[in-house]
Amino acid sequence: MPLTLGQQWNALPGDVRHRLGQASTGWRHLARVGGEALRLAAMASGDEAARLRAFAADVLLWAHGENPLYGPLAAEILAAPGLPLPAAACVSLAAVAAGWRAPTDKEGGQAYFERLAARRDTERLAGFLVERMRRDPGSLYWRDKALGLSLYCGAGKPAEDLETAALAGLRDMPGMVAVAANLWAQAAFLRGDASACLHELVMLGDAPGVTIGPAFGPAFAPARMGLALLDAGRDADAWPLLFSALGRAPWQAGLALVAADALSGARNAVVPPPGPALILLYTWNKAADLDATLASLFASDLCTAGGGRARVMALDNGSTDETPRVLDKWQAHAGLLRADLPVNIGAPAARNWLIATPEARAAETLVFLDDDVDLPPDWLGRLGAALAAMPRAGVVGCKVADHQAPRLLQNVAGQLLFPPDAADHASGHAPEGVPELDFQSLTPNPFRLLDAHLQGPDWGLFDFIGPADSVTGCCHLFPRAALGAPPAEGGGFSLALGPSQYDDFERDLRMLAGGRHAAYQGRLRVRHRKRSGLAGQNIGAAGVAGAASSASGNRYKMQTMHPRAQIAGFISAQALRLGEAVARALDALDRAGGRP
């Protein structure tokens, strides 16, 4: 009798299950998971070693599929001993490894490229990359850079020019037909053309008569086909493909969570949060962004349980631009509540001020929003649905995406970890000779949140309701009792982390210490006007340096506020929560037997 999805999942090593429960996407993250499986295979023997090598091959090929032009990863996969790779994968990997050809130092325009990147000059970068690809069409290095920049550019001519140049002639290059199909499918997905996306992906399956084969593992193509159909609203068509993919890759925890939410109806659930509810914003000298944020906020559904309606309060943190006039307008038109301060007291103090107002003390639900977001109409009900699914949560957050390029994610479910070179994954102990708090380092206690969501465009593998250690302060909802808890259990925001950055993360750490965790609503995408990476070119150099200095300083302070042993305990509790969530999802899918 074949093993169930749950049985196959439970057969994986515990540490591997934990890492995949944190995320089952992100090419660097998956490459580390595959490397860990190979390490375990080297210590095993017989059938167990063969099973681990087969699993490692599947995970590593998926990682290759998420970043198919990156030559160093392809070369590492080919060099790994004993991997059972399908023929189609060997052809693709060899072609990518041979075609990478990264320029060295100042050769081939690399120095000029780096200067443009440092200046965040997207327009000149795009022109430079198009010209480099014209001169050296066989270089996958420049094609890879061009596709990365096209993602940051979002919609518009620069992105289209970069994508066209990067994909031109790729199918005709020896051994590159699978990579070309993968990237053309992604291009179609990013522009919302599900039919064209499926047309390309079907060639990467393992059905009889396919023209290419499973170059990225047997589950990669059906999974992406199912995700593309879900994204297009064709849930019934997506279901057989999702279940087929999980049958081939039961390790795909994110896909299991997405499929289980589609099965249960949680994917489309909207539940008004408990009332009275108060939505809180604080702002400083961002009048245009604030006006756009309030427009989307007051146009949305603000209903609460019992038929009430959430109220909105904004605190002006000493603005000297047009912000007071913007607040005047919305106060007159929509009944906005407001507080006006003569000076900027910083983010954590502004949050605490708002929490202490009589209106906030009378509310059952409090929501904080940044002053530069764009909200979908059902955003509040989406957060309410996640709270209803996890009523003990101390905070509820969502997926945050770049406003100009909404397939680029900024934040998802925050899962704590220690970097592999800085501490033991399980215990958190520092390497030999390194103190538990290294005050000489810029990261004295180097815990952080997993960054798998930053490693490629969003295909929907974070579109589920689930537990998290932390969620971003860009848009998060609190039960009033959670913010009213003692400080050691997550009440209030630390004034030590003024003027801004990391105050929301640090509060969530104290919440974990108090026995609660965060709830994540991946079906709510909030678009954030503050850009990151190359997309942040609208910020001047001084602004970038100042923001980076403030963030680095607050990260340093936050890391000294929470000892390694405490963080390690949080990570152990996280492993149990994530394991239970994945097990529930797989059990529901097993009971459904492939039928929605």
Coordinates of C-alpha atoms in Angstrom, one line a residue:
M1 CA 0.0 0.0 0.0
P2 CA 1.5 3.4 -1.0
L3 CA 2.5 5.8 1.8
T4 CA 0.3 8.8 2.5
L5 CA 1.6 12.3 2.0
G6 CA 1.8 12.6 5.8
Q7 CA 3.8 9.4 6.1
Q8 CA 6.3 10.5 3.5
W9 CA 6.7 13.9 5.2
N10 CA 7.3 12.3 8.5
A11 CA 10.0 10.0 7.0
L12 CA 12.2 13.1 6.4
P13 CA 14.8 14.0 9.0
G14 CA 13.4 16.4 11.7
D15 CA 15.8 19.2 10.9
V16 CA 14.9 19.0 7.2
R17 CA 11.2 19.1 8.0
H18 CA 11.8 22.2 10.2
R19 CA 13.6 24.1 7.4
L20 CA 11.0 23.2 4.8
G21 CA 8.2 24.2 7.3
Q22 CA 9.9 27.6 7.5
A23 CA 9.7 27.9 3.7
S24 CA 9.8 25.5 0.7
T25 CA 10.8 28.2 -1.8
G26 CA 13.8 30.5 -2.2
W27 CA 16.6 29.0 -4.2
R28 CA 19.4 29.7 -1.7
H29 CA 17.2 28.3 1.1
L30 CA 16.4 25.2 -0.9
A31 CA 20.1 24.8 -1.8
R32 CA 20.9 24.7 1.9
V33 CA 18.2 22.1 2.5
G34 CA 19.5 20.0 -0.3
G35 CA 23.1 20.3 1.0
E36 CA 21.9 19.2 4.5
A37 CA 20.2 16.1 2.9
L38 CA 23.5 15.3 1.2
R39 CA 25.4 15.6 4.4
L40 CA 23.0 13.2 6.1
A41 CA 23.1 10.8 3.1
A42 CA 26.9 10.6 3.5
M43 CA 26.5 9.4 7.0
A44 CA 23.8 6.9 6.1
S45 CA 23.9 3.6 4.2
G46 CA 21.9 1.4 1.9
D47 CA 18.3 2.4 1.2
E48 CA 18.3 5.3 3.6
A49 CA 21.3 6.9 1.9
A50 CA 19.7 6.4 -1.6
R51 CA 16.4 7.9 -0.3
L52 CA 18.2 11.0 1.0
R53 CA 20.2 11.4 -2.2
A54 CA 16.9 11.2 -4.2
F55 CA 15.3 13.8 -2.0
A56 CA 18.4 16.0 -2.2
A57 CA 18.3 15.8 -6.0
D58 CA 14.6 16.8 -6.1
V59 CA 15.1 19.8 -3.8
L60 CA 18.2 21.0 -5.6
L61 CA 16.6 20.8 -9.0
W62 CA 13.7 22.8 -7.7
A63 CA 16.2 25.4 -6.5
H64 CA 17.7 25.4 -10.0
G65 CA 14.3 25.9 -11.4
E66 CA 13.8 29.0 -9.3
N67 CA 17.1 30.5 -10.5
P68 CA 17.7 28.7 -13.8
L69 CA 20.4 30.9 -15.2
Y70 CA 22.7 30.9 -12.2
G71 CA 25.8 29.0 -13.2
P72 CA 27.5 28.4 -9.9
L73 CA 24.4 26.6 -8.5
A74 CA 24.2 24.4 -11.6
A75 CA 27.9 23.6 -11.3
E76 CA 27.5 22.6 -7.6
I77 CA 24.6 20.3 -8.4
L78 CA 26.5 18.6 -11.1
A79 CA 29.5 18.1 -8.8
A80 CA 27.5 16.7 -5.9
P81 CA 28.4 12.9 -5.6
G82 CA 25.8 10.3 -6.2
L83 CA 22.8 12.5 -7.2
P84 CA 20.2 10.6 -9.3
L85 CA 19.6 13.3 -11.9
P86 CA 17.3 12.8 -14.8
A87 CA 18.8 13.2 -18.3
A88 CA 16.9 16.4 -19.0
A89 CA 18.3 17.9 -15.9
C90 CA 21.9 17.0 -16.7
V91 CA 21.6 18.6 -20.1
S92 CA 20.2 21.8 -18.6
L93 CA 22.7 22.0 -15.7
A94 CA 25.7 21.4 -18.0
A95 CA 24.6 24.2 -20.4
V96 CA 24.0 26.7 -17.6
A97 CA 27.3 25.9 -15.8
A98 CA 29.2 26.3 -19.1
G99 CA 27.4 29.5 -20.2
W100 CA 27.7 31.5 -17.0
R101 CA 31.1 33.2 -17.6
A102 CA 31.1 35.9 -14.9
P103 CA 33.4 38.8 -15.8
T104 CA 36.4 39.1 -13.5
D105 CA 37.1 42.4 -11.7
K106 CA 37.1 45.2 -14.3
E107 CA 36.7 43.1 -17.3
G108 CA 33.6 43.1 -19.6
G109 CA 32.1 46.3 -18.1
Q110 CA 31.7 44.8 -14.6
A111 CA 33.2 47.9 -12.9
Y112 CA 30.8 50.2 -14.7
F113 CA 27.9 48.0 -13.9
E114 CA 28.8 48.1 -10.2
R115 CA 29.1 51.9 -10.2
L116 CA 25.6 52.2 -11.8
A117 CA 24.2 49.7 -9.3
A118 CA 25.8 51.6 -6.4
R119 CA 24.1 54.8 -7.7
R120 CA 20.8 52.9 -8.2
D121 CA 20.6 54.3 -11.7
T122 CA 18.0 51.9 -13.1
E123 CA 17.6 53.6 -16.5
R124 CA 21.3 53.5 -17.3
L125 CA 21.6 50.0 -15.9
A126 CA 18.9 48.8 -18.2
G127 CA 20.5 50.4 -21.2
F128 CA 23.9 49.0 -20.3
L129 CA 22.6 45.4 -19.8
V130 CA 20.7 45.4 -23.1
E131 CA 23.9 46.5 -24.9
R132 CA 26.0 43.8 -23.1
M133 CA 23.6 41.1 -24.1
R134 CA 23.7 42.4 -27.7
R135 CA 27.5 42.2 -27.7
D136 CA 27.8 38.8 -25.9
P137 CA 24.5 36.9 -26.4
G138 CA 26.0 33.7 -25.1
S139 CA 26.7 35.1 -21.6
L140 CA 24.1 33.9 -19.2
Y141 CA 25.7 36.1 -16.5
W142 CA 24.3 39.3 -18.2
R143 CA 21.0 37.7 -19.0
D144 CA 20.6 36.8 -15.4
K145 CA 21.4 40.3 -14.3
A146 CA 18.9 41.7 -16.8
L147 CA 16.0 39.5 -15.6
G148 CA 16.7 40.5 -12.0
L149 CA 16.6 44.2 -12.9
S150 CA 13.4 43.7 -15.0
L151 CA 11.7 42.3 -11.9
Y152 CA 12.6 45.4 -9.9
C153 CA 11.4 47.7 -12.7
G154 CA 7.9 46.3 -12.6
A155 CA 5.7 47.2 -15.5
G156 CA 6.8 49.5 -18.3
K157 CA 9.2 49.8 -21.1
P158 CA 12.5 49.3 -19.3
A159 CA 11.2 46.0 -17.8
E160 CA 9.9 44.9 -21.2
D161 CA 13.1 45.8 -23.0
L162 CA 15.2 43.9 -20.4
E163 CA 13.0 40.8 -20.5
T164 CA 12.9 40.7 -24.3
A165 CA 16.7 41.0 -24.6
A166 CA 17.3 38.4 -21.8
L167 CA 15.0 35.8 -23.4
A168 CA 15.9 36.4 -27.1
G169 CA 17.4 33.4 -28.7
L170 CA 17.6 31.4 -25.5
R171 CA 15.7 28.4 -26.9
D172 CA 18.2 28.1 -29.7
M173 CA 21.3 27.9 -27.4
P174 CA 22.6 24.3 -27.0
G175 CA 21.0 22.6 -24.0
M176 CA 18.9 25.6 -23.0
V177 CA 15.5 24.6 -24.1
A178 CA 14.2 23.7 -20.6
V179 CA 15.6 26.9 -19.1
A180 CA 14.0 28.9 -21.9
A181 CA 10.6 27.2 -21.3
N182 CA 10.9 27.9 -17.6
L183 CA 11.7 31.6 -18.0
W184 CA 9.1 32.2 -20.7
A185 CA 6.5 30.6 -18.4
Q186 CA 7.6 32.9 -15.6
A187 CA 7.4 35.9 -17.9
A188 CA 3.8 35.0 -18.9
F189 CA 2.9 34.4 -15.2
L190 CA 4.3 37.8 -14.2
R191 CA 2.1 39.6 -16.8
G192 CA -1.0 37.6 -15.8
D193 CA -1.2 35.3 -18.9
A194 CA -2.0 31.9 -17.4
S195 CA -2.6 30.2 -20.7
A196 CA 0.8 31.1 -22.1
C197 CA 2.4 30.1 -18.8
L198 CA 0.8 26.7 -18.9
H199 CA 1.7 26.2 -22.5
E200 CA 5.4 26.5 -21.6
L201 CA 5.2 24.5 -18.4
V202 CA 3.5 21.5 -19.9
M203 CA 6.7 20.8 -21.8
L204 CA 8.6 20.4 -18.5
G205 CA 6.4 17.6 -17.2
D206 CA 6.9 13.8 -17.2
A207 CA 3.8 12.8 -19.2
P208 CA 4.2 10.7 -22.3
G209 CA 5.0 12.7 -25.4
V210 CA 6.4 15.8 -23.6
T211 CA 9.1 17.5 -25.6
I212 CA 11.6 18.3 -22.9
G213 CA 11.0 16.4 -19.6
P214 CA 11.4 17.2 -15.9
A215 CA 14.6 19.2 -15.9
F216 CA 13.7 20.8 -12.6
G217 CA 12.3 17.7 -10.9
P218 CA 9.0 15.8 -11.4
A219 CA 6.8 18.2 -9.3
F220 CA 8.1 21.6 -10.4
A221 CA 6.0 22.0 -13.6
P222 CA 2.7 20.7 -12.2
A223 CA 3.1 22.8 -9.1
R224 CA 3.7 26.0 -11.0
M225 CA 0.8 25.2 -13.3
G226 CA -1.5 24.7 -10.3
L227 CA -0.2 27.9 -8.7
A228 CA -0.7 29.9 -12.0
L229 CA -4.3 28.6 -12.2
L230 CA -5.0 29.5 -8.5
D231 CA -3.6 33.0 -9.2
A232 CA -6.0 33.3 -12.2
G233 CA -9.0 32.3 -9.9
R234 CA -9.4 28.9 -11.5
D235 CA -9.3 26.9 -8.3
A236 CA -11.1 23.8 -9.6
D237 CA -8.7 23.5 -12.5
A238 CA -5.7 24.0 -10.2
W239 CA -6.6 21.2 -7.7
P240 CA -5.6 18.1 -9.7
L241 CA -2.3 19.7 -10.6
L242 CA -1.5 20.7 -7.0
F243 CA -2.3 17.2 -5.7
S244 CA -0.3 15.6 -8.5
A245 CA 2.7 17.8 -7.6
L246 CA 2.4 16.9 -3.9
G247 CA 2.3 13.2 -4.8
R248 CA 5.7 13.7 -6.5
A249 CA 7.1 16.1 -3.8
P250 CA 5.5 15.6 -0.4
W251 CA 8.3 17.7 1.0
Q252 CA 6.7 20.8 -0.5
A253 CA 5.3 22.2 2.7
G254 CA 4.3 25.6 1.3
L255 CA 2.4 23.9 -1.5
A256 CA 0.6 21.7 1.0
L257 CA -0.5 24.7 3.1
V258 CA -1.7 26.5 0.0
A259 CA -3.6 23.4 -1.2
A260 CA -5.2 22.7 2.2
D261 CA -6.4 26.3 2.4
A262 CA -8.0 26.0 -1.0
L263 CA -9.6 22.7 0.1
S264 CA -11.0 24.1 3.3
G265 CA -12.2 27.5 1.9
A266 CA -9.8 29.4 4.1
R267 CA -8.1 30.7 0.9
N268 CA -11.1 33.0 0.2
A269 CA -12.4 33.5 3.7
V270 CA -13.3 37.1 4.9
V271 CA -14.3 37.5 8.6
P272 CA -14.9 41.0 10.1
P273 CA -12.7 41.4 13.2
P274 CA -14.1 41.9 16.7
G275 CA -15.4 45.4 17.4
P276 CA -15.0 48.1 18.4
A277 CA -11.9 48.4 16.1
L278 CA -9.5 51.3 15.7
I279 CA -7.1 51.7 12.8
L280 CA -4.0 53.7 13.8
L281 CA -1.4 55.6 11.6
Y282 CA 1.5 57.9 12.5
T283 CA 3.1 60.0 9.8
W284 CA 5.9 62.5 9.2
N285 CA 6.4 64.6 6.1
K286 CA 4.9 62.2 3.6
A287 CA 1.8 64.1 2.6
A288 CA 1.3 62.6 -0.9
D289 CA 1.8 59.0 0.3
L290 CA -0.4 59.6 3.3
D291 CA -3.2 61.0 1.1
A292 CA -3.1 57.9 -1.2
T293 CA -3.0 55.6 1.8
L294 CA -6.1 57.2 3.4
A295 CA -7.9 57.1 0.1
S296 CA -7.4 53.4 -0.2
L297 CA -8.3 52.9 3.5
F298 CA -11.6 54.8 3.4
A299 CA -12.5 53.1 0.2
S300 CA -12.1 49.7 1.8
D301 CA -14.6 47.6 3.8
L302 CA -14.2 48.6 7.4
C303 CA -17.0 46.5 8.8
T304 CA -16.5 44.8 12.2
A305 CA -18.3 41.9 13.8
G306 CA -21.8 42.8 15.0
G307 CA -22.4 45.3 12.3
G308 CA -20.0 48.1 13.5
R309 CA -17.4 50.0 11.5
A310 CA -13.8 50.6 12.4
R311 CA -12.7 54.1 13.1
V312 CA -9.4 55.6 11.9
M313 CA -6.9 57.8 13.9
A314 CA -3.8 59.4 12.6
L315 CA -0.9 61.0 14.6
D316 CA 1.0 63.8 12.9
N317 CA 4.6 63.4 14.2
G318 CA 5.5 67.1 13.8
S319 CA 5.3 67.3 10.0
T320 CA 6.3 70.5 8.2
D321 CA 5.0 69.7 4.7
E322 CA 1.4 69.5 3.5
T323 CA 0.5 66.7 6.0
P324 CA -1.8 68.9 8.2
R325 CA -3.8 69.9 5.1
V326 CA -4.2 66.2 4.1
L327 CA -5.4 65.4 7.6
D328 CA -7.8 68.4 7.5
K329 CA -9.3 67.0 4.3
W330 CA -9.9 63.5 5.6
Q331 CA -11.1 64.7 9.0
A332 CA -13.8 66.7 7.2
H333 CA -14.7 64.1 4.6
A334 CA -14.4 60.8 6.5
G335 CA -14.5 61.6 10.2
L336 CA -10.7 60.9 10.7
L337 CA -9.6 61.2 14.3
R338 CA -6.3 62.9 14.8
A339 CA -3.5 63.9 17.1
D340 CA -1.0 66.6 16.3
L341 CA 2.5 66.8 17.9
P342 CA 4.9 69.7 17.6
V343 CA 7.9 67.5 17.2
N344 CA 8.8 64.0 15.8
I345 CA 8.9 61.6 18.8
G346 CA 9.8 58.6 16.7
A347 CA 7.9 55.4 15.7
P348 CA 7.8 53.5 19.0
A349 CA 6.7 56.5 21.1
A350 CA 4.1 57.4 18.5
R351 CA 2.7 53.9 18.6
N352 CA 2.6 54.0 22.4
W353 CA 0.9 57.4 22.3
L354 CA -1.8 56.1 20.1
I355 CA -2.3 52.9 22.1
A356 CA -2.8 55.1 25.2
T357 CA -5.6 57.3 23.8
P358 CA -9.1 56.8 25.2
E359 CA -10.4 55.6 21.8
A360 CA -7.7 52.9 21.7
R361 CA -8.4 51.8 25.3
A362 CA -12.1 51.3 24.4
A363 CA -11.3 49.2 21.3
E364 CA -11.2 45.4 21.2
T365 CA -9.1 45.4 18.0
L366 CA -6.3 47.7 17.1
V367 CA -4.6 47.9 13.7
F368 CA -1.4 49.7 12.8
L369 CA -0.8 50.8 9.2
D370 CA 2.2 52.5 7.6
D371 CA 1.4 55.8 5.9
D372 CA 2.6 54.6 2.4
V373 CA 0.5 51.5 1.6
D374 CA -2.2 50.6 -0.9
L375 CA -4.9 48.4 0.6
P376 CA -7.3 46.0 -1.2
P377 CA -11.0 46.4 -0.4
D378 CA -11.2 43.3 1.8
W379 CA -8.0 43.8 3.7
L380 CA -9.5 44.1 7.2
G381 CA -11.7 41.0 6.7
R382 CA -8.7 39.0 5.5
L383 CA -6.9 39.9 8.8
G384 CA -10.0 39.0 10.7
A385 CA -10.1 35.6 9.0
A386 CA -6.6 34.8 10.1
L387 CA -7.5 35.9 13.7
A388 CA -10.5 33.7 13.6
A389 CA -8.4 30.7 12.5
M390 CA -5.8 31.4 15.3
P391 CA -7.7 33.3 18.1
R392 CA -4.8 33.0 20.5
A393 CA -2.4 34.9 18.2
G394 CA -0.8 38.0 19.7
V395 CA -0.6 39.8 16.4
V396 CA -1.9 39.2 12.8
G397 CA 0.1 40.3 9.8
C398 CA 0.2 39.8 6.0
K399 CA 2.2 39.6 2.9
V400 CA 3.8 43.0 1.9
A401 CA 4.8 43.6 -1.7
D402 CA 6.6 46.3 -3.6
H403 CA 4.1 48.8 -4.9
Q404 CA 5.7 49.2 -8.3
A405 CA 6.5 45.5 -8.7
P406 CA 3.9 43.6 -6.7
R407 CA 5.5 40.2 -7.5
L408 CA 8.5 41.2 -5.4
L409 CA 7.8 40.5 -1.8
Q410 CA 9.2 42.6 1.1
N411 CA 7.7 40.6 4.1
V412 CA 5.9 37.4 4.7
A413 CA 5.6 35.1 7.8
G414 CA 8.7 35.9 9.8
Q415 CA 10.5 32.8 11.0
L416 CA 13.5 33.1 13.3
L417 CA 16.8 31.4 12.6
F418 CA 20.5 31.6 13.3
P419 CA 22.7 32.0 10.2
P420 CA 24.5 28.7 9.5
D421 CA 27.9 30.2 10.0
A422 CA 27.1 32.1 13.2
A423 CA 25.4 29.6 15.5
D424 CA 24.2 26.0 15.7
H425 CA 20.8 25.8 14.0
A426 CA 19.1 24.0 16.9
S427 CA 20.9 25.2 20.1
G428 CA 21.9 28.7 19.1
H429 CA 25.3 28.2 20.7
A430 CA 28.0 30.4 19.3
P431 CA 31.0 28.9 17.4
E432 CA 34.0 28.0 19.6
G433 CA 35.9 31.1 20.6
V434 CA 33.0 33.5 20.0
P435 CA 31.2 35.0 23.0
E436 CA 27.5 34.6 23.4
L437 CA 27.2 38.4 22.9
D438 CA 30.0 39.6 20.6
F439 CA 30.0 43.4 21.2
Q440 CA 32.8 43.8 18.7
S441 CA 30.5 42.7 15.9
L442 CA 27.8 44.6 14.2
T443 CA 25.6 41.6 14.9
P444 CA 26.4 40.7 18.5
N445 CA 23.7 38.0 18.6
P446 CA 23.1 37.2 14.9
F447 CA 19.6 35.9 14.9
R448 CA 17.4 37.1 12.0
L449 CA 14.3 36.2 10.0
L450 CA 14.4 33.8 7.1
D451 CA 14.7 35.7 3.8
A452 CA 13.5 33.0 1.3
H453 CA 10.8 35.4 0.0
L454 CA 13.5 37.8 -1.2
Q455 CA 15.1 35.1 -3.5
G456 CA 12.8 35.4 -6.5
P457 CA 9.3 36.5 -7.7
D458 CA 6.2 35.5 -5.8
W459 CA 4.5 32.4 -7.3
G460 CA 2.1 32.0 -4.5
L461 CA 3.9 29.6 -2.2
F462 CA 3.3 32.0 0.7
D463 CA -0.4 32.3 0.1
F464 CA -1.7 30.5 3.2
I465 CA -2.8 31.2 6.8
G466 CA -0.2 29.9 9.3
P467 CA 1.8 30.6 12.4
A468 CA 4.8 32.9 12.5
D469 CA 7.3 34.3 15.0
S470 CA 6.9 37.8 13.7
V471 CA 5.0 39.8 11.1
T472 CA 5.8 43.2 9.6
G473 CA 4.6 46.4 11.2
C474 CA 3.6 47.8 7.8
C475 CA 0.1 46.4 8.4
H476 CA -0.7 44.4 11.5
L477 CA -3.7 43.7 13.7
F478 CA -3.7 43.2 17.5
P479 CA -6.3 42.0 20.0
R480 CA -6.3 44.9 22.5
A481 CA -5.3 42.5 25.3
A482 CA -2.1 41.6 23.5
L483 CA -0.9 45.2 23.4
G484 CA -2.1 45.7 27.0
A485 CA 0.0 42.8 28.3
P486 CA 3.0 43.5 30.6
P487 CA 6.0 44.7 28.7
A488 CA 7.8 41.4 29.2
E489 CA 4.9 39.6 27.4
G490 CA 4.7 42.0 24.4
G491 CA 2.9 45.0 25.7
G492 CA 3.9 48.3 24.1
F493 CA 6.8 49.2 21.9
S494 CA 10.4 49.7 23.2
L495 CA 11.5 53.4 23.3
A496 CA 15.1 52.1 23.1
L497 CA 14.5 51.5 19.4
G498 CA 13.6 55.0 18.4
P499 CA 13.4 56.8 16.1
S500 CA 12.4 53.8 13.9
Q501 CA 13.2 50.3 12.7
Y502 CA 13.0 46.9 14.5
D503 CA 10.5 48.1 17.2
D504 CA 7.8 45.9 15.7
F505 CA 10.1 42.8 15.5
E506 CA 11.3 43.3 19.1
R507 CA 7.8 43.6 20.4
D508 CA 7.0 40.2 18.7
L509 CA 10.0 38.6 20.5
R510 CA 8.5 39.7 23.9
M511 CA 5.2 38.3 22.7
L512 CA 6.8 35.0 22.1
A513 CA 8.3 35.1 25.6
G514 CA 4.8 35.6 26.9
G515 CA 3.5 32.4 25.3
R516 CA 1.8 33.8 22.2
H517 CA 2.8 33.8 18.5
A518 CA 1.9 35.6 15.4
A519 CA -0.7 34.7 12.8
Y520 CA 0.2 35.2 9.1
Q521 CA -2.4 35.9 6.4
G522 CA -0.7 35.2 3.1
R523 CA -3.9 35.8 1.1
L524 CA -3.7 39.5 1.9
R525 CA -1.1 41.4 -0.2
V526 CA -0.5 45.0 0.9
R527 CA 1.5 47.1 -1.6
H528 CA 4.1 49.2 0.0
R529 CA 5.4 52.4 -1.6
K530 CA 8.7 52.3 0.3
R531 CA 11.0 50.4 -2.1
S532 CA 14.0 48.1 -1.4
G533 CA 17.2 47.1 -3.2
L534 CA 17.6 48.6 -6.7
A535 CA 14.0 49.7 -6.5
G536 CA 14.8 52.3 -3.8
Q537 CA 16.6 54.7 -6.2
N538 CA 14.1 57.5 -5.5
I539 CA 15.8 57.9 -2.1
G540 CA 18.8 60.1 -2.1
A541 CA 22.2 58.8 -1.0
A542 CA 22.1 60.7 2.3
G543 CA 18.6 59.3 3.0
V544 CA 19.8 55.7 2.3
A545 CA 22.8 56.1 4.5
G546 CA 20.8 57.6 7.3
A547 CA 18.1 54.9 7.2
A548 CA 20.7 52.2 7.0
S549 CA 22.6 53.6 10.0
S550 CA 19.4 53.8 12.1
A551 CA 18.4 50.3 11.1
S552 CA 21.9 48.9 11.9
G553 CA 22.0 50.6 15.3
N554 CA 18.5 49.4 16.3
R555 CA 19.3 45.8 15.1
Y556 CA 22.4 45.9 17.3
K557 CA 20.4 47.1 20.3
M558 CA 17.6 44.5 19.7
Q559 CA 20.1 41.7 19.5
T560 CA 21.5 42.6 22.9
M561 CA 18.0 42.6 24.5
H562 CA 17.4 38.9 23.8
P563 CA 20.0 36.3 24.7
R564 CA 20.8 33.4 22.4
A565 CA 19.3 30.8 24.7
Q566 CA 15.9 32.6 24.6
I567 CA 16.0 32.9 20.8
A568 CA 16.9 29.2 20.6
G569 CA 13.9 28.4 22.7
F570 CA 11.7 30.4 20.4
I571 CA 13.1 28.5 17.4
S572 CA 12.4 25.2 19.1
A573 CA 8.8 26.2 19.7
Q574 CA 8.6 27.4 16.1
A575 CA 9.6 24.0 14.8
L576 CA 6.7 22.4 16.8
R577 CA 4.2 24.9 15.5
L578 CA 5.2 24.7 11.9
G579 CA 5.4 20.9 12.1
E580 CA 1.9 20.7 13.4
A581 CA 0.6 23.1 10.7
V582 CA 2.1 21.1 7.9
A583 CA 0.9 17.8 9.4
R584 CA -2.7 19.1 9.6
A585 CA -2.5 20.3 6.0
L586 CA -1.2 16.9 4.8
D587 CA -3.8 15.0 6.8
A588 CA -6.6 17.1 5.3
L589 CA -5.2 16.4 1.8
D590 CA -4.8 12.7 2.5
R591 CA -8.4 12.5 3.7
A592 CA -9.5 14.3 0.5
G593 CA -7.8 11.7 -1.6
G594 CA -7.1 14.1 -4.4
R595 CA -10.7 15.3 -4.7
P596 CA -11.6 18.9 -3.6

